[in-house]
Structures are given as C-alpha cells and as structure tokens.
C-alpha cells in the first residue's frame, strides 16, 4: 500500500464514520437502531467485537465516558482515530510529508510480531466475549 492509497482509505472511512455518527447522534433520525447494521448480528444473533462502538462514540460525544467504556471500549480507539487521522492527513498533504504513512508502517510491522499481535488479538476476543455476555 502506498501513502496516497492509505490516506484515501482513511479519508473515506472517517467521512463515512462522521456521516454515520451524524445519523446516530441526531435523536429520532436513527434512534437505537445502530446495532441493526451488524451483519454478524443479523445472521447469527451474536454481536461482533465492534457492536456497540457507534453508541460508545455517541456516549463519548455526550460526555458519558463510563457508559462509552461499558458499551464498547473500542469506541475510544475509533473516536481517537476519527479525531486524529483527518488532521494528520491534512498536515501531511500540506507539508508534503509522509509522517502518518511512516507511523502506519511502523505499527503494521509491530503488529506482525507475535509479542504484540497475540495480546491484541486476545483483547479483541475478550471484548467480543464481553459483548456476547452483555447481550448487545
């Protein structure tokens, strides 16, 4: 993957995320139907590891940090990425640098190492089990 492709993917993902949050954040527009988007939940009635992440980010936007964590801790990661990535991309493009791309490459290389990948995978599995037991 090259820099421009990564930045385009991040830009599209963040834009889609902001549009989705807009519909989830405005009361009455989507209500509590955000969980219905999950294909795994529709097909199996089992929530996926990221189920509840939209509601978690909305809770963060409303200042309910504890509720956000209880809904899905991944909401913190998603909110951070959605906040930082567009600004970082804009700065990189303005400066004609690749600091975000270089950061991504370092993270990707680190995640290929079992000492980082296995604990991360375990955290995702634990979060998934927690989502199932919460009945999201």
mmCIF file of N, CA and C in Angstrom:
data_model
loop_
_atom_site.group_PDB
_atom_site.id
_atom_site.type_symbol
_atom_site.label_atom_id
_atom_site.label_comp_id
_atom_site.label_asym_id
_atom_site.label_seq_id
_atom_site.Cartn_x
_atom_site.Cartn_y
_atom_site.Cartn_z
ATOM 1 N N UNK A 1 0.852 -1.175 0.000
ATOM 2 C CA UNK A 1 0.000 0.000 0.000
ATOM 3 C C UNK A 1 0.894 1.232 0.000
ATOM 4 N N UNK A 2 0.521 2.193 -0.812
ATOM 5 C CA UNK A 2 1.300 3.428 -0.818
ATOM 6 C C UNK A 2 0.598 4.510 0.012
ATOM 7 N N UNK A 3 1.262 5.629 0.179
ATOM 8 C CA UNK A 3 0.771 6.709 1.028
ATOM 9 C C UNK A 3 -0.595 7.224 0.584
ATOM 10 N N UNK A 4 -0.723 7.519 -0.704
ATOM 11 C CA UNK A 4 -1.976 8.105 -1.179
ATOM 12 C C UNK A 4 -3.151 7.153 -1.027
ATOM 13 N N UNK A 5 -2.905 5.870 -1.258
ATOM 14 C CA UNK A 5 -3.977 4.886 -1.108
ATOM 15 C C UNK A 5 -4.407 4.799 0.358
ATOM 16 N N UNK A 6 -3.443 4.770 1.280
ATOM 17 C CA UNK A 6 -3.769 4.734 2.709
ATOM 18 C C UNK A 6 -4.558 5.970 3.110
ATOM 19 N N UNK A 7 -4.117 7.143 2.664
ATOM 20 C CA UNK A 7 -4.791 8.379 3.039
ATOM 21 C C UNK A 7 -6.201 8.415 2.462
ATOM 22 N N UNK A 8 -6.381 7.921 1.251
ATOM 23 C CA UNK A 8 -7.710 7.889 0.649
ATOM 24 C C UNK A 8 -8.636 6.957 1.431
ATOM 25 N N UNK A 9 -8.126 5.784 1.792
ATOM 26 C CA UNK A 9 -8.936 4.832 2.568
ATOM 27 C C UNK A 9 -9.313 5.428 3.921
ATOM 28 N N UNK A 10 -8.345 6.039 4.608
ATOM 29 C CA UNK A 10 -8.636 6.665 5.904
ATOM 30 C C UNK A 10 -9.627 7.815 5.761
ATOM 31 N N UNK A 11 -9.458 8.603 4.708
ATOM 32 C CA UNK A 11 -10.365 9.732 4.493
ATOM 33 C C UNK A 11 -11.790 9.240 4.246
ATOM 34 N N UNK A 12 -11.934 8.236 3.411
ATOM 35 C CA UNK A 12 -13.272 7.690 3.127
ATOM 36 C C UNK A 12 -13.871 7.062 4.383
ATOM 37 N N UNK A 13 -13.055 6.314 5.131
ATOM 38 C CA UNK A 13 -13.556 5.675 6.352
ATOM 39 C C UNK A 13 -13.979 6.713 7.381
ATOM 40 N N UNK A 14 -13.167 7.743 7.558
ATOM 41 C CA UNK A 14 -13.522 8.789 8.526
ATOM 42 C C UNK A 14 -14.766 9.547 8.070
ATOM 43 N N UNK A 15 -14.854 9.851 6.775
ATOM 44 C CA UNK A 15 -16.040 10.553 6.261
ATOM 45 C C UNK A 15 -17.290 9.713 6.484
ATOM 46 N N UNK A 16 -17.212 8.432 6.167
ATOM 47 C CA UNK A 16 -18.353 7.539 6.388
ATOM 48 C C UNK A 16 -18.690 7.471 7.875
ATOM 49 N N UNK A 17 -17.670 7.438 8.715
ATOM 50 C CA UNK A 17 -17.887 7.412 10.159
ATOM 51 C C UNK A 17 -18.580 8.665 10.659
ATOM 52 N N UNK A 18 -18.149 9.822 10.146
ATOM 53 C CA UNK A 18 -18.803 11.074 10.567
ATOM 54 C C UNK A 18 -20.245 11.128 10.092
ATOM 55 N N UNK A 19 -20.512 10.675 8.889
ATOM 56 C CA UNK A 19 -21.891 10.646 8.388
ATOM 57 C C UNK A 19 -22.730 9.695 9.242
ATOM 58 N N UNK A 20 -22.177 8.511 9.539
ATOM 59 C CA UNK A 20 -22.886 7.543 10.362
ATOM 60 C C UNK A 20 -23.154 8.104 11.752
ATOM 61 N N UNK A 21 -22.160 8.777 12.339
ATOM 62 C CA UNK A 21 -22.346 9.377 13.664
ATOM 63 C C UNK A 21 -23.408 10.461 13.632
ATOM 64 N N UNK A 22 -23.445 11.228 12.553
ATOM 65 C CA UNK A 22 -24.466 12.270 12.431
ATOM 66 C C UNK A 22 -25.860 11.644 12.537
ATOM 67 N N UNK A 23 -26.063 10.563 11.809
ATOM 68 C CA UNK A 23 -27.373 9.913 11.849
ATOM 69 C C UNK A 23 -27.633 9.240 13.194
ATOM 70 N N UNK A 24 -26.581 8.751 13.840
ATOM 71 C CA UNK A 24 -26.748 8.105 15.139
ATOM 72 C C UNK A 24 -26.898 9.126 16.252
ATOM 73 N N UNK A 25 -26.304 10.316 16.074
ATOM 74 C CA UNK A 25 -26.276 11.329 17.128
ATOM 75 C C UNK A 25 -27.570 12.126 17.185
ATOM 76 N N UNK A 26 -28.207 12.320 16.026
ATOM 77 C CA UNK A 26 -29.439 13.113 15.992
ATOM 78 C C UNK A 26 -30.593 12.247 16.495
ATOM 79 N N UNK A 27 -31.192 12.599 17.643
ATOM 80 C CA UNK A 27 -32.303 11.787 18.170
ATOM 81 C C UNK A 27 -33.467 11.723 17.177
ATOM 82 N N UNK A 28 -34.028 10.564 17.062
ATOM 83 C CA UNK A 28 -35.176 10.385 16.192
ATOM 84 C C UNK A 28 -34.822 10.071 14.754
ATOM 85 N N UNK A 29 -33.564 10.353 14.364
ATOM 86 C CA UNK A 29 -33.161 10.073 12.996
ATOM 87 C C UNK A 29 -32.880 8.581 12.819
ATOM 88 N N UNK A 30 -32.127 8.016 13.740
ATOM 89 C CA UNK A 30 -31.838 6.588 13.671
ATOM 90 C C UNK A 30 -32.256 5.872 14.944
ATOM 91 N N UNK A 31 -32.461 6.639 16.032
ATOM 92 C CA UNK A 31 -32.836 6.024 17.291
ATOM 93 C C UNK A 31 -31.777 5.064 17.780
ATOM 94 N N UNK A 32 -32.186 3.971 18.315
ATOM 95 C CA UNK A 32 -31.255 2.954 18.792
ATOM 96 C C UNK A 32 -31.085 1.835 17.783
ATOM 97 N N UNK A 33 -31.278 2.103 16.524
ATOM 98 C CA UNK A 33 -31.210 1.065 15.515
ATOM 99 C C UNK A 33 -29.815 0.873 14.958
ATOM 100 N N UNK A 34 -28.794 1.512 15.560
ATOM 101 C CA UNK A 34 -27.444 1.412 15.022
ATOM 102 C C UNK A 34 -26.910 -0.010 15.087
ATOM 103 N N UNK A 35 -27.340 -0.784 16.085
ATOM 104 C CA UNK A 35 -26.845 -2.151 16.204
ATOM 105 C C UNK A 35 -27.373 -3.045 15.093
ATOM 106 N N UNK A 36 -28.430 -2.620 14.424
ATOM 107 C CA UNK A 36 -29.022 -3.442 13.384
ATOM 108 C C UNK A 36 -28.173 -3.495 12.124
ATOM 109 N N UNK A 37 -27.132 -2.684 12.055
ATOM 110 C CA UNK A 37 -26.272 -2.654 10.882
ATOM 111 C C UNK A 37 -25.343 -3.867 10.840
ATOM 112 N N UNK A 38 -25.059 -4.443 11.972
ATOM 113 C CA UNK A 38 -24.085 -5.538 12.057
ATOM 114 C C UNK A 38 -24.605 -6.785 11.313
ATOM 115 N N UNK A 39 -23.846 -7.181 10.305
ATOM 116 C CA UNK A 39 -24.242 -8.354 9.512
ATOM 117 C C UNK A 39 -24.156 -9.639 10.327
ATOM 118 N N UNK A 40 -23.127 -9.738 11.196
ATOM 119 C CA UNK A 40 -22.991 -10.936 12.027
ATOM 120 C C UNK A 40 -24.173 -11.069 12.973
ATOM 121 N N UNK A 41 -24.569 -9.948 13.567
ATOM 122 C CA UNK A 41 -25.708 -9.971 14.496
ATOM 123 C C UNK A 41 -26.995 -10.337 13.758
ATOM 124 N N UNK A 42 -27.159 -9.822 12.546
ATOM 125 C CA UNK A 42 -28.348 -10.162 11.758
ATOM 126 C C UNK A 42 -28.365 -11.643 11.394
ATOM 127 N N UNK A 43 -27.207 -12.168 11.012
ATOM 128 C CA UNK A 43 -27.151 -13.547 10.529
ATOM 129 C C UNK A 43 -27.194 -14.567 11.655
ATOM 130 N N UNK A 44 -26.558 -14.233 12.807
ATOM 131 C CA UNK A 44 -26.407 -15.256 13.854
ATOM 132 C C UNK A 44 -27.046 -14.878 15.179
ATOM 133 N N UNK A 45 -27.477 -13.615 15.308
ATOM 134 C CA UNK A 45 -27.975 -13.068 16.568
ATOM 135 C C UNK A 45 -26.869 -12.990 17.626
ATOM 136 N N UNK A 46 -25.610 -13.044 17.178
ATOM 137 C CA UNK A 46 -24.453 -12.896 18.060
ATOM 138 C C UNK A 46 -23.764 -11.586 17.702
ATOM 139 N N UNK A 47 -23.509 -10.708 18.676
ATOM 140 C CA UNK A 47 -22.848 -9.446 18.346
ATOM 141 C C UNK A 47 -21.383 -9.668 17.948
ATOM 142 N N UNK A 48 -20.886 -8.787 17.108
ATOM 143 C CA UNK A 48 -19.480 -8.861 16.691
ATOM 144 C C UNK A 48 -18.625 -8.107 17.714
ATOM 145 N N UNK A 49 -17.303 -8.168 17.599
ATOM 146 C CA UNK A 49 -16.451 -7.450 18.560
ATOM 147 C C UNK A 49 -16.664 -5.941 18.551
ATOM 148 N N UNK A 50 -17.135 -5.384 17.449
ATOM 149 C CA UNK A 50 -17.301 -3.933 17.396
ATOM 150 C C UNK A 50 -18.737 -3.479 17.631
ATOM 151 N N UNK A 51 -19.645 -4.397 17.889
ATOM 152 C CA UNK A 51 -21.017 -3.993 18.186
ATOM 153 C C UNK A 51 -21.016 -3.069 19.416
ATOM 154 N N UNK A 52 -21.761 -2.016 19.316
ATOM 155 C CA UNK A 52 -21.832 -1.036 20.400
ATOM 156 C C UNK A 52 -20.831 0.094 20.245
ATOM 157 N N UNK A 53 -19.958 0.020 19.249
ATOM 158 C CA UNK A 53 -18.925 1.048 19.081
ATOM 159 C C UNK A 53 -19.545 2.397 18.704
ATOM 160 N N UNK A 54 -20.556 2.392 17.851
ATOM 161 C CA UNK A 54 -21.206 3.657 17.485
ATOM 162 C C UNK A 54 -21.841 4.290 18.715
ATOM 163 N N UNK A 55 -22.573 3.488 19.472
ATOM 164 C CA UNK A 55 -23.194 4.027 20.687
ATOM 165 C C UNK A 55 -22.136 4.483 21.680
ATOM 166 N N UNK A 56 -20.991 3.804 21.705
ATOM 167 C CA UNK A 56 -19.889 4.210 22.572
ATOM 168 C C UNK A 56 -19.355 5.581 22.170
ATOM 169 N N UNK A 57 -19.161 5.798 20.868
ATOM 170 C CA UNK A 57 -18.659 7.091 20.399
ATOM 171 C C UNK A 57 -19.685 8.193 20.667
ATOM 172 N N UNK A 58 -20.970 7.879 20.466
ATOM 173 C CA UNK A 58 -22.021 8.863 20.762
ATOM 174 C C UNK A 58 -22.016 9.201 22.251
ATOM 175 N N UNK A 59 -21.818 8.197 23.090
ATOM 176 C CA UNK A 59 -21.728 8.455 24.539
ATOM 177 C C UNK A 59 -20.533 9.349 24.858
ATOM 178 N N UNK A 60 -19.418 9.120 24.180
ATOM 179 C CA UNK A 60 -18.248 9.994 24.375
ATOM 180 C C UNK A 60 -18.581 11.425 23.989
ATOM 181 N N UNK A 61 -19.280 11.588 22.873
ATOM 182 C CA UNK A 61 -19.649 12.936 22.420
ATOM 183 C C UNK A 61 -20.585 13.625 23.407
ATOM 184 N N UNK A 62 -21.352 12.826 24.149
ATOM 185 C CA UNK A 62 -22.261 13.378 25.150
ATOM 186 C C UNK A 62 -21.605 13.486 26.524
ATOM 187 N N UNK A 63 -20.307 13.148 26.617
ATOM 188 C CA UNK A 63 -19.587 13.258 27.879
ATOM 189 C C UNK A 63 -19.862 12.133 28.854
ATOM 190 N N UNK A 64 -20.471 11.055 28.391
ATOM 191 C CA UNK A 64 -20.742 9.902 29.264
ATOM 192 C C UNK A 64 -19.635 8.866 29.063
ATOM 193 N N UNK A 65 -18.478 9.132 29.660
ATOM 194 C CA UNK A 65 -17.289 8.313 29.417
ATOM 195 C C UNK A 65 -17.412 6.900 29.974
ATOM 196 N N UNK A 66 -18.040 6.768 31.122
ATOM 197 C CA UNK A 66 -18.234 5.437 31.700
ATOM 198 C C UNK A 66 -19.169 4.588 30.861
ATOM 199 N N UNK A 67 -20.256 5.207 30.404
ATOM 200 C CA UNK A 67 -21.195 4.488 29.534
ATOM 201 C C UNK A 67 -20.489 4.060 28.247
ATOM 202 N N UNK A 68 -19.633 4.951 27.724
ATOM 203 C CA UNK A 68 -18.909 4.637 26.485
ATOM 204 C C UNK A 68 -18.037 3.406 26.671
ATOM 205 N N UNK A 69 -17.355 3.335 27.814
ATOM 206 C CA UNK A 69 -16.499 2.178 28.065
ATOM 207 C C UNK A 69 -17.327 0.914 28.221
ATOM 208 N N UNK A 70 -18.433 1.016 28.924
ATOM 209 C CA UNK A 70 -19.269 -0.166 29.144
ATOM 210 C C UNK A 70 -19.924 -0.649 27.855
ATOM 211 N N UNK A 71 -20.239 0.263 26.941
ATOM 212 C CA UNK A 71 -20.836 -0.154 25.668
ATOM 213 C C UNK A 71 -19.822 -0.892 24.815
ATOM 214 N N UNK A 72 -18.664 -0.293 24.620
ATOM 215 C CA UNK A 72 -17.599 -0.955 23.871
ATOM 216 C C UNK A 72 -16.330 -0.110 23.964
ATOM 217 N N UNK A 73 -15.293 -0.618 24.614
ATOM 218 C CA UNK A 73 -14.044 0.152 24.739
ATOM 219 C C UNK A 73 -13.421 0.511 23.386
ATOM 220 N N UNK A 74 -13.767 -0.234 22.348
ATOM 221 C CA UNK A 74 -13.233 0.104 21.017
ATOM 222 C C UNK A 74 -13.725 1.477 20.550
ATOM 223 N N UNK A 75 -14.808 1.978 21.141
ATOM 224 C CA UNK A 75 -15.308 3.304 20.796
ATOM 225 C C UNK A 75 -14.259 4.380 21.061
ATOM 226 N N UNK A 76 -13.455 4.202 22.120
ATOM 227 C CA UNK A 76 -12.382 5.159 22.407
ATOM 228 C C UNK A 76 -11.347 5.162 21.276
ATOM 229 N N UNK A 77 -10.980 3.982 20.811
ATOM 230 C CA UNK A 77 -9.985 3.868 19.736
ATOM 231 C C UNK A 77 -10.534 4.478 18.451
ATOM 232 N N UNK A 78 -11.783 4.152 18.140
ATOM 233 C CA UNK A 78 -12.406 4.675 16.912
ATOM 234 C C UNK A 78 -12.517 6.192 16.979
ATOM 235 N N UNK A 79 -12.954 6.725 18.118
ATOM 236 C CA UNK A 79 -13.082 8.180 18.258
ATOM 237 C C UNK A 79 -11.726 8.862 18.107
ATOM 238 N N UNK A 80 -10.699 8.259 18.683
ATOM 239 C CA UNK A 80 -9.351 8.836 18.583
ATOM 240 C C UNK A 80 -8.867 8.847 17.130
ATOM 241 N N UNK A 81 -9.078 7.751 16.437
ATOM 242 C CA UNK A 81 -8.662 7.684 15.031
ATOM 243 C C UNK A 81 -9.444 8.698 14.200
ATOM 244 N N UNK A 82 -10.772 8.785 14.445
ATOM 245 C CA UNK A 82 -11.593 9.724 13.662
ATOM 246 C C UNK A 82 -11.222 11.176 13.947
ATOM 247 N N UNK A 83 -10.704 11.424 15.135
ATOM 248 C CA UNK A 83 -10.312 12.784 15.501
ATOM 249 C C UNK A 83 -8.939 13.141 14.924
ATOM 250 N N UNK A 84 -8.007 12.207 15.007
ATOM 251 C CA UNK A 84 -6.613 12.495 14.644
ATOM 252 C C UNK A 84 -6.336 12.307 13.162
ATOM 253 N N UNK A 85 -6.850 11.256 12.547
ATOM 254 C CA UNK A 85 -6.470 10.911 11.172
ATOM 255 C C UNK A 85 -6.712 12.033 10.161
ATOM 256 N N UNK A 86 -7.899 12.673 10.141
ATOM 257 C CA UNK A 86 -8.100 13.735 9.129
ATOM 258 C C UNK A 86 -7.129 14.900 9.291
ATOM 259 N N UNK A 87 -6.851 15.269 10.537
ATOM 260 C CA UNK A 87 -5.924 16.379 10.783
ATOM 261 C C UNK A 87 -4.515 15.981 10.347
ATOM 262 N N UNK A 88 -4.122 14.760 10.692
ATOM 263 C CA UNK A 88 -2.778 14.272 10.353
ATOM 264 C C UNK A 88 -2.617 14.192 8.838
ATOM 265 N N UNK A 89 -3.652 13.717 8.158
ATOM 266 C CA UNK A 89 -3.598 13.650 6.691
ATOM 267 C C UNK A 89 -3.457 15.052 6.105
ATOM 268 N N UNK A 90 -4.241 15.984 6.598
ATOM 269 C CA UNK A 90 -4.183 17.361 6.077
ATOM 270 C C UNK A 90 -2.796 17.974 6.290
ATOM 271 N N UNK A 91 -2.228 17.757 7.465
ATOM 272 C CA UNK A 91 -0.886 18.299 7.749
ATOM 273 C C UNK A 91 0.145 17.651 6.832
ATOM 274 N N UNK A 92 0.047 16.332 6.669
ATOM 275 C CA UNK A 92 0.989 15.637 5.778
ATOM 276 C C UNK A 92 0.881 16.144 4.344
ATOM 277 N N UNK A 93 -0.348 16.321 3.866
ATOM 278 C CA UNK A 93 -0.526 16.790 2.489
ATOM 279 C C UNK A 93 -0.020 18.222 2.330
ATOM 280 N N UNK A 94 -0.263 19.059 3.330
ATOM 281 C CA UNK A 94 0.193 20.451 3.266
ATOM 282 C C UNK A 94 1.718 20.537 3.290
ATOM 283 N N UNK A 95 2.339 19.689 4.093
ATOM 284 C CA UNK A 95 3.801 19.710 4.217
ATOM 285 C C UNK A 95 4.504 18.801 3.212
ATOM 286 N N UNK A 96 3.679 18.067 2.453
ATOM 287 C CA UNK A 96 4.209 17.079 1.505
ATOM 288 C C UNK A 96 5.134 16.076 2.225
ATOM 289 N N UNK A 97 4.674 15.642 3.369
ATOM 290 C CA UNK A 97 5.426 14.656 4.143
ATOM 291 C C UNK A 97 4.624 13.358 4.227
ATOM 292 N N UNK A 98 5.177 12.380 4.888
ATOM 293 C CA UNK A 98 4.539 11.063 4.999
ATOM 294 C C UNK A 98 4.576 10.560 6.430
ATOM 295 N N UNK A 99 4.437 11.452 7.398
ATOM 296 C CA UNK A 99 4.588 11.034 8.792
ATOM 297 C C UNK A 99 3.497 10.032 9.205
ATOM 298 N N UNK A 100 2.263 10.224 8.769
ATOM 299 C CA UNK A 100 1.203 9.261 9.097
ATOM 300 C C UNK A 100 1.469 7.923 8.423
ATOM 301 N N UNK A 101 1.894 7.971 7.178
ATOM 302 C CA UNK A 101 2.190 6.727 6.458
ATOM 303 C C UNK A 101 3.350 5.984 7.141
ATOM 304 N N UNK A 102 4.378 6.708 7.538
ATOM 305 C CA UNK A 102 5.514 6.082 8.225
ATOM 306 C C UNK A 102 5.081 5.495 9.572
ATOM 307 N N UNK A 103 4.214 6.220 10.279
ATOM 308 C CA UNK A 103 3.673 5.719 11.545
ATOM 309 C C UNK A 103 2.889 4.433 11.309
ATOM 310 N N UNK A 104 2.049 4.450 10.277
ATOM 311 C CA UNK A 104 1.260 3.258 9.923
ATOM 312 C C UNK A 104 2.169 2.065 9.630
ATOM 313 N N UNK A 105 3.238 2.308 8.879
ATOM 314 C CA UNK A 105 4.159 1.213 8.530
ATOM 315 C C UNK A 105 4.834 0.647 9.786
ATOM 316 N N UNK A 106 5.206 1.519 10.730
ATOM 317 C CA UNK A 106 5.814 1.046 11.983
ATOM 318 C C UNK A 106 4.815 0.224 12.802
ATOM 319 N N UNK A 107 3.559 0.701 12.879
ATOM 320 C CA UNK A 107 2.531 -0.048 13.624
ATOM 321 C C UNK A 107 2.268 -1.392 12.949
ATOM 322 N N UNK A 108 2.155 -1.374 11.624
ATOM 323 C CA UNK A 108 1.912 -2.613 10.880
ATOM 324 C C UNK A 108 3.048 -3.613 11.102
ATOM 325 N N UNK A 109 4.291 -3.136 11.062
ATOM 326 C CA UNK A 109 5.440 -4.026 11.294
ATOM 327 C C UNK A 109 5.411 -4.571 12.720
ATOM 328 N N UNK A 110 5.025 -3.731 13.682
ATOM 329 C CA UNK A 110 4.945 -4.186 15.059
ATOM 330 C C UNK A 110 3.864 -5.231 15.261
ATOM 331 N N UNK A 111 2.743 -5.034 14.576
ATOM 332 C CA UNK A 111 1.638 -5.981 14.747
ATOM 333 C C UNK A 111 1.909 -7.330 14.085
ATOM 334 N N UNK A 112 2.918 -7.389 13.255
ATOM 335 C CA UNK A 112 3.291 -8.685 12.666
ATOM 336 C C UNK A 112 4.085 -9.538 13.646
ATOM 337 N N UNK A 113 4.554 -8.915 14.725
ATOM 338 C CA UNK A 113 5.314 -9.658 15.732
ATOM 339 C C UNK A 113 4.340 -10.281 16.726
ATOM 340 N N UNK A 114 4.517 -11.580 16.992
ATOM 341 C CA UNK A 114 3.588 -12.271 17.911
ATOM 342 C C UNK A 114 3.500 -11.635 19.296
ATOM 343 N N UNK A 115 4.595 -11.038 19.782
ATOM 344 C CA UNK A 115 4.549 -10.464 21.130
ATOM 345 C C UNK A 115 3.575 -9.284 21.215
ATOM 346 N N UNK A 116 3.252 -8.652 20.077
ATOM 347 C CA UNK A 116 2.254 -7.588 20.072
ATOM 348 C C UNK A 116 0.918 -8.080 19.514
ATOM 349 N N UNK A 117 0.967 -8.943 18.517
ATOM 350 C CA UNK A 117 -0.258 -9.399 17.860
ATOM 351 C C UNK A 117 -1.111 -10.272 18.780
ATOM 352 N N UNK A 118 -0.488 -11.189 19.492
ATOM 353 C CA UNK A 118 -1.263 -12.119 20.324
ATOM 354 C C UNK A 118 -2.011 -11.394 21.448
ATOM 355 N N UNK A 119 -1.359 -10.497 22.210
ATOM 356 C CA UNK A 119 -2.147 -9.773 23.232
ATOM 357 C C UNK A 119 -3.264 -8.927 22.627
ATOM 358 N N UNK A 120 -3.012 -8.322 21.467
ATOM 359 C CA UNK A 120 -4.053 -7.517 20.827
ATOM 360 C C UNK A 120 -5.232 -8.390 20.400
ATOM 361 N N UNK A 121 -4.923 -9.536 19.818
ATOM 362 C CA UNK A 121 -5.987 -10.467 19.424
ATOM 363 C C UNK A 121 -6.752 -10.953 20.660
ATOM 364 N N UNK A 122 -6.037 -11.212 21.737
ATOM 365 C CA UNK A 122 -6.700 -11.650 22.983
ATOM 366 C C UNK A 122 -7.634 -10.565 23.513
ATOM 367 N N UNK A 123 -7.202 -9.300 23.438
ATOM 368 C CA UNK A 123 -8.074 -8.203 23.882
ATOM 369 C C UNK A 123 -9.342 -8.127 23.043
ATOM 370 N N UNK A 124 -9.197 -8.318 21.735
ATOM 371 C CA UNK A 124 -10.370 -8.282 20.860
ATOM 372 C C UNK A 124 -11.303 -9.449 21.185
ATOM 373 N N UNK A 125 -10.744 -10.623 21.411
ATOM 374 C CA UNK A 125 -11.574 -11.792 21.747
ATOM 375 C C UNK A 125 -12.283 -11.581 23.087
ATOM 376 N N UNK A 126 -11.551 -11.032 24.067
ATOM 377 C CA UNK A 126 -12.169 -10.752 25.379
ATOM 378 C C UNK A 126 -13.295 -9.741 25.222
ATOM 379 N N UNK A 127 -13.050 -8.707 24.402
ATOM 380 C CA UNK A 127 -14.102 -7.718 24.149
ATOM 381 C C UNK A 127 -15.299 -8.360 23.463
ATOM 382 N N UNK A 128 -15.033 -9.280 22.550
ATOM 383 C CA UNK A 128 -16.112 -9.978 21.850
ATOM 384 C C UNK A 128 -16.942 -10.818 22.834
ATOM 385 N N UNK A 129 -16.246 -11.548 23.711
ATOM 386 C CA UNK A 129 -16.949 -12.348 24.723
ATOM 387 C C UNK A 129 -17.779 -11.439 25.630
ATOM 388 N N UNK A 130 -17.186 -10.310 25.993
ATOM 389 C CA UNK A 130 -17.910 -9.348 26.835
ATOM 390 C C UNK A 130 -19.156 -8.838 26.102
ATOM 391 N N UNK A 131 -19.029 -8.538 24.808
ATOM 392 C CA UNK A 131 -20.191 -8.093 24.022
ATOM 393 C C UNK A 131 -21.280 -9.162 24.013
ATOM 394 N N UNK A 132 -20.874 -10.407 23.884
ATOM 395 C CA UNK A 132 -21.862 -11.501 23.856
ATOM 396 C C UNK A 132 -22.557 -11.613 25.214
ATOM 397 N N UNK A 133 -21.764 -11.538 26.299
ATOM 398 C CA UNK A 133 -22.376 -11.678 27.629
ATOM 399 C C UNK A 133 -23.246 -10.479 27.993
ATOM 400 N N UNK A 134 -22.902 -9.288 27.431
ATOM 401 C CA UNK A 134 -23.731 -8.099 27.687
ATOM 402 C C UNK A 134 -25.043 -8.163 26.911
ATOM 403 N N UNK A 135 -25.042 -8.992 25.855
ATOM 404 C CA UNK A 135 -26.245 -9.107 25.035
ATOM 405 C C UNK A 135 -26.496 -7.884 24.175
ATOM 406 N N UNK A 136 -25.424 -7.311 23.641
ATOM 407 C CA UNK A 136 -25.594 -6.135 22.772
ATOM 408 C C UNK A 136 -26.422 -6.459 21.563
#
